[in-house]
């Protein structure tokens, strides 16, 4: 079983989308996917309505996810930890206990060579089109990562 964790700040906008999309591209027999936020503001909450809506538009149901905060034991549980932006990356790495922990943490968009800006934009203060952009970028990037994991 390969375990993948998607991480953003609140775990209500970006990482729930990356979580749902990645899960849809991998066999549940071989992969476990989860998401978390570096902050605790929204712990226990469902994803943002706009993330749920854009996922639904593309045939994915992410409405049953619940936000949780990233915890140090996630370094033990997961094989790959994908940070949505540089700030999330720094916050995760600041909790690392040893170099093996840090090695597991990647900037999600590093996998997508077509994209120059490696920070997934935070759509929280944006509108529907910002959520659509996050969906598209996450979908393409998850496809690249999933393809790499299958080999
Ligand atoms: P996320 O977006 O990190 O993609 O879930 C945000 C959600 C909530 C807040 C910021 C970003 N907030 O400040 O409450």
mmCIF file of C-alpha atoms and ligand atoms in Angstrom:
data_model
loop_
_atom_site.group_PDB
_atom_site.id
_atom_site.type_symbol
_atom_site.label_atom_id
_atom_site.label_comp_id
_atom_site.label_asym_id
_atom_site.label_seq_id
_atom_site.Cartn_x
_atom_site.Cartn_y
_atom_site.Cartn_z
ATOM 1 C CA UNK A 1 0.000 0.000 0.000
ATOM 2 C CA UNK A 2 1.382 3.393 -1.021
ATOM 3 C CA UNK A 3 0.118 6.306 1.074
ATOM 4 C CA UNK A 4 -0.223 9.841 -0.296
ATOM 5 C CA UNK A 5 -1.095 12.991 1.662
ATOM 6 C CA UNK A 6 -2.167 16.297 0.063
ATOM 7 C CA UNK A 7 -1.578 19.351 2.264
ATOM 8 C CA UNK A 8 -2.677 22.996 2.055
ATOM 9 C CA UNK A 9 -3.372 25.651 4.695
ATOM 10 C CA UNK A 10 -7.017 25.132 5.682
ATOM 11 C CA UNK A 11 -7.743 21.665 4.174
ATOM 12 C CA UNK A 12 -11.016 23.021 2.791
ATOM 13 C CA UNK A 13 -10.164 24.370 -0.702
ATOM 14 C CA UNK A 14 -7.084 23.022 -2.506
ATOM 15 C CA UNK A 15 -6.020 19.793 -0.786
ATOM 16 C CA UNK A 16 -9.558 18.281 -0.665
ATOM 17 C CA UNK A 17 -9.675 18.681 -4.463
ATOM 18 C CA UNK A 18 -6.201 17.167 -4.929
ATOM 19 C CA UNK A 19 -7.224 14.371 -2.516
ATOM 20 C CA UNK A 20 -10.450 13.520 -4.376
ATOM 21 C CA UNK A 21 -8.840 13.759 -7.795
ATOM 22 C CA UNK A 22 -5.817 11.633 -6.863
ATOM 23 C CA UNK A 23 -8.036 8.997 -5.253
ATOM 24 C CA UNK A 24 -10.076 8.771 -8.463
ATOM 25 C CA UNK A 25 -6.962 8.021 -10.523
ATOM 26 C CA UNK A 26 -5.521 5.229 -8.367
ATOM 27 C CA UNK A 27 -6.671 1.755 -7.340
ATOM 28 C CA UNK A 28 -7.922 1.709 -3.748
ATOM 29 C CA UNK A 29 -6.382 -1.752 -3.390
ATOM 30 C CA UNK A 30 -2.888 -0.302 -3.694
ATOM 31 C CA UNK A 31 -3.132 3.349 -2.737
ATOM 32 C CA UNK A 32 -4.445 5.277 0.249
ATOM 33 C CA UNK A 33 -4.962 9.035 -0.255
ATOM 34 C CA UNK A 34 -5.748 11.617 2.423
ATOM 35 C CA UNK A 35 -5.441 15.394 2.943
ATOM 36 C CA UNK A 36 -4.694 17.778 5.790
ATOM 37 C CA UNK A 37 -4.130 21.462 6.535
ATOM 38 C CA UNK A 38 -1.166 23.018 8.286
ATOM 39 C CA UNK A 39 -3.609 25.271 10.192
ATOM 40 C CA UNK A 40 -6.418 24.189 12.527
ATOM 41 C CA UNK A 41 -8.982 26.888 11.587
ATOM 42 C CA UNK A 42 -11.377 24.515 9.819
ATOM 43 C CA UNK A 43 -10.831 21.197 11.624
ATOM 44 C CA UNK A 44 -13.902 18.964 11.296
ATOM 45 C CA UNK A 45 -15.445 21.036 8.509
ATOM 46 C CA UNK A 46 -16.522 19.741 5.106
ATOM 47 C CA UNK A 47 -14.670 21.192 2.100
ATOM 48 C CA UNK A 48 -15.576 24.710 0.938
ATOM 49 C CA UNK A 49 -18.880 24.713 -1.015
ATOM 50 C CA UNK A 50 -17.045 25.974 -4.085
ATOM 51 C CA UNK A 51 -14.569 23.046 -3.997
ATOM 52 C CA UNK A 52 -17.471 20.607 -3.587
ATOM 53 C CA UNK A 53 -19.254 22.265 -6.551
ATOM 54 C CA UNK A 54 -16.298 22.220 -8.941
ATOM 55 C CA UNK A 55 -15.559 18.587 -8.047
ATOM 56 C CA UNK A 56 -19.207 17.660 -8.629
ATOM 57 C CA UNK A 57 -19.157 19.428 -11.998
ATOM 58 C CA UNK A 58 -16.323 17.077 -12.971
ATOM 59 C CA UNK A 59 -18.023 13.960 -11.591
ATOM 60 C CA UNK A 60 -16.321 13.715 -8.183
ATOM 61 C CA UNK A 61 -17.965 13.713 -4.762
ATOM 62 C CA UNK A 62 -15.682 15.231 -2.120
ATOM 63 C CA UNK A 63 -18.530 16.339 0.181
ATOM 64 C CA UNK A 64 -17.898 13.657 2.825
ATOM 65 C CA UNK A 65 -14.304 14.740 3.529
ATOM 66 C CA UNK A 66 -13.569 16.386 6.890
ATOM 67 C CA UNK A 67 -10.735 18.846 7.457
ATOM 68 C CA UNK A 68 -7.963 17.851 9.831
ATOM 69 C CA UNK A 69 -4.640 19.362 10.819
ATOM 70 C CA UNK A 70 -1.312 17.930 9.666
ATOM 71 C CA UNK A 71 0.392 16.045 12.506
ATOM 72 C CA UNK A 72 3.945 14.805 13.070
ATOM 73 C CA UNK A 73 2.846 11.142 12.870
ATOM 74 C CA UNK A 74 1.827 11.824 9.233
ATOM 75 C CA UNK A 75 5.540 11.575 8.454
ATOM 76 C CA UNK A 76 5.343 7.916 9.581
ATOM 77 C CA UNK A 77 1.993 7.134 7.959
ATOM 78 C CA UNK A 78 2.622 8.559 4.483
ATOM 79 C CA UNK A 79 5.132 7.796 1.723
ATOM 80 C CA UNK A 80 4.512 11.012 -0.220
ATOM 81 C CA UNK A 81 3.439 14.343 1.265
ATOM 82 C CA UNK A 82 2.485 16.963 -1.335
ATOM 83 C CA UNK A 83 2.419 20.615 -0.277
ATOM 84 C CA UNK A 84 0.183 22.907 -2.342
ATOM 85 C CA UNK A 85 2.498 25.908 -1.966
ATOM 86 C CA UNK A 86 5.861 26.995 -0.617
ATOM 87 C CA UNK A 87 4.371 28.281 2.622
ATOM 88 C CA UNK A 88 2.679 24.915 3.305
ATOM 89 C CA UNK A 89 5.982 23.213 2.423
ATOM 90 C CA UNK A 90 7.889 25.302 4.974
ATOM 91 C CA UNK A 91 5.283 24.673 7.672
ATOM 92 C CA UNK A 92 5.397 20.913 7.132
ATOM 93 C CA UNK A 93 9.198 20.760 7.003
ATOM 94 C CA UNK A 94 9.409 22.799 10.215
ATOM 95 C CA UNK A 95 7.811 19.798 11.988
ATOM 96 C CA UNK A 96 10.256 17.234 10.559
ATOM 97 C CA UNK A 97 12.224 15.170 13.094
ATOM 98 C CA UNK A 98 14.956 13.926 10.771
ATOM 99 C CA UNK A 99 16.043 14.057 7.080
ATOM 100 C CA UNK A 100 13.841 11.054 6.158
ATOM 101 C CA UNK A 101 10.767 13.108 7.078
ATOM 102 C CA UNK A 102 11.876 16.012 4.864
ATOM 103 C CA UNK A 103 12.545 13.671 1.929
ATOM 104 C CA UNK A 104 8.876 12.702 1.827
ATOM 105 C CA UNK A 105 7.712 16.285 1.336
ATOM 106 C CA UNK A 106 7.359 17.587 -2.228
ATOM 107 C CA UNK A 107 5.878 20.701 -3.739
ATOM 108 C CA UNK A 108 2.854 19.278 -5.597
ATOM 109 C CA UNK A 109 3.362 21.358 -8.758
ATOM 110 C CA UNK A 110 7.031 20.327 -9.097
ATOM 111 C CA UNK A 111 5.596 17.254 -10.859
ATOM 112 C CA UNK A 112 4.052 19.466 -13.562
ATOM 113 C CA UNK A 113 6.869 20.766 -15.783
ATOM 114 C CA UNK A 114 4.416 22.780 -17.926
ATOM 115 C CA UNK A 115 3.786 25.132 -15.002
ATOM 116 C CA UNK A 116 6.326 27.821 -14.060
ATOM 117 C CA UNK A 117 4.750 29.011 -10.806
ATOM 118 C CA UNK A 118 5.061 26.088 -8.394
ATOM 119 C CA UNK A 119 2.590 27.569 -5.886
ATOM 120 C CA UNK A 120 -1.002 26.385 -6.295
ATOM 121 C CA UNK A 121 -2.958 29.657 -5.958
ATOM 122 C CA UNK A 122 -5.187 29.858 -2.900
ATOM 123 C CA UNK A 123 -8.769 30.338 -4.196
ATOM 124 C CA UNK A 124 -10.290 31.041 -0.750
ATOM 125 C CA UNK A 125 -10.809 34.769 -1.410
ATOM 126 C CA UNK A 126 -11.479 34.208 -5.108
ATOM 127 C CA UNK A 127 -14.482 33.181 -7.173
ATOM 128 C CA UNK A 128 -15.723 30.143 -9.059
ATOM 129 C CA UNK A 129 -13.182 30.602 -11.863
ATOM 130 C CA UNK A 130 -10.336 30.380 -9.323
ATOM 131 C CA UNK A 131 -11.707 27.041 -8.102
ATOM 132 C CA UNK A 132 -12.038 25.833 -11.694
ATOM 133 C CA UNK A 133 -8.375 26.737 -12.270
ATOM 134 C CA UNK A 134 -7.312 24.809 -9.143
ATOM 135 C CA UNK A 135 -9.345 21.823 -10.329
ATOM 136 C CA UNK A 136 -7.751 21.837 -13.790
ATOM 137 C CA UNK A 137 -4.226 22.220 -12.468
ATOM 138 C CA UNK A 138 -4.729 19.562 -9.787
ATOM 139 C CA UNK A 139 -6.286 17.198 -12.321
ATOM 140 C CA UNK A 140 -3.369 17.492 -14.745
ATOM 141 C CA UNK A 141 -0.772 17.248 -11.989
ATOM 142 C CA UNK A 142 -2.433 14.244 -10.316
ATOM 143 C CA UNK A 143 -2.499 12.503 -13.710
ATOM 144 C CA UNK A 144 1.266 13.025 -14.061
ATOM 145 C CA UNK A 145 1.961 11.823 -10.502
ATOM 146 C CA UNK A 146 -0.389 8.810 -10.835
ATOM 147 C CA UNK A 147 1.280 7.786 -14.092
ATOM 148 C CA UNK A 148 4.677 7.943 -12.373
ATOM 149 C CA UNK A 149 3.488 5.854 -9.407
ATOM 150 C CA UNK A 150 2.176 3.059 -11.597
ATOM 151 C CA UNK A 151 5.639 2.380 -13.064
HETATM 152 P P1 LIG B 1 -6.921 26.095 1.504
HETATM 153 O O1 LIG B 1 -7.591 27.538 1.469
HETATM 154 O O2 LIG B 1 -5.611 26.231 2.226
HETATM 155 O O3 LIG B 1 -6.753 25.767 0.050
HETATM 156 O O4 LIG B 1 -7.905 25.183 2.208
HETATM 157 C C1 LIG B 1 -7.790 28.330 2.610
HETATM 158 C C2 LIG B 1 -8.844 28.060 3.436
HETATM 159 C C3 LIG B 1 -9.067 28.848 4.553
HETATM 160 C C4 LIG B 1 -8.226 29.901 4.819
HETATM 161 C C5 LIG B 1 -7.158 30.164 3.993
HETATM 162 C C6 LIG B 1 -6.928 29.366 2.894
HETATM 163 N N1 LIG B 1 -8.483 30.715 5.936
HETATM 164 O O5 LIG B 1 -7.738 31.717 6.118
HETATM 165 O O6 LIG B 1 -9.412 30.458 6.711
#
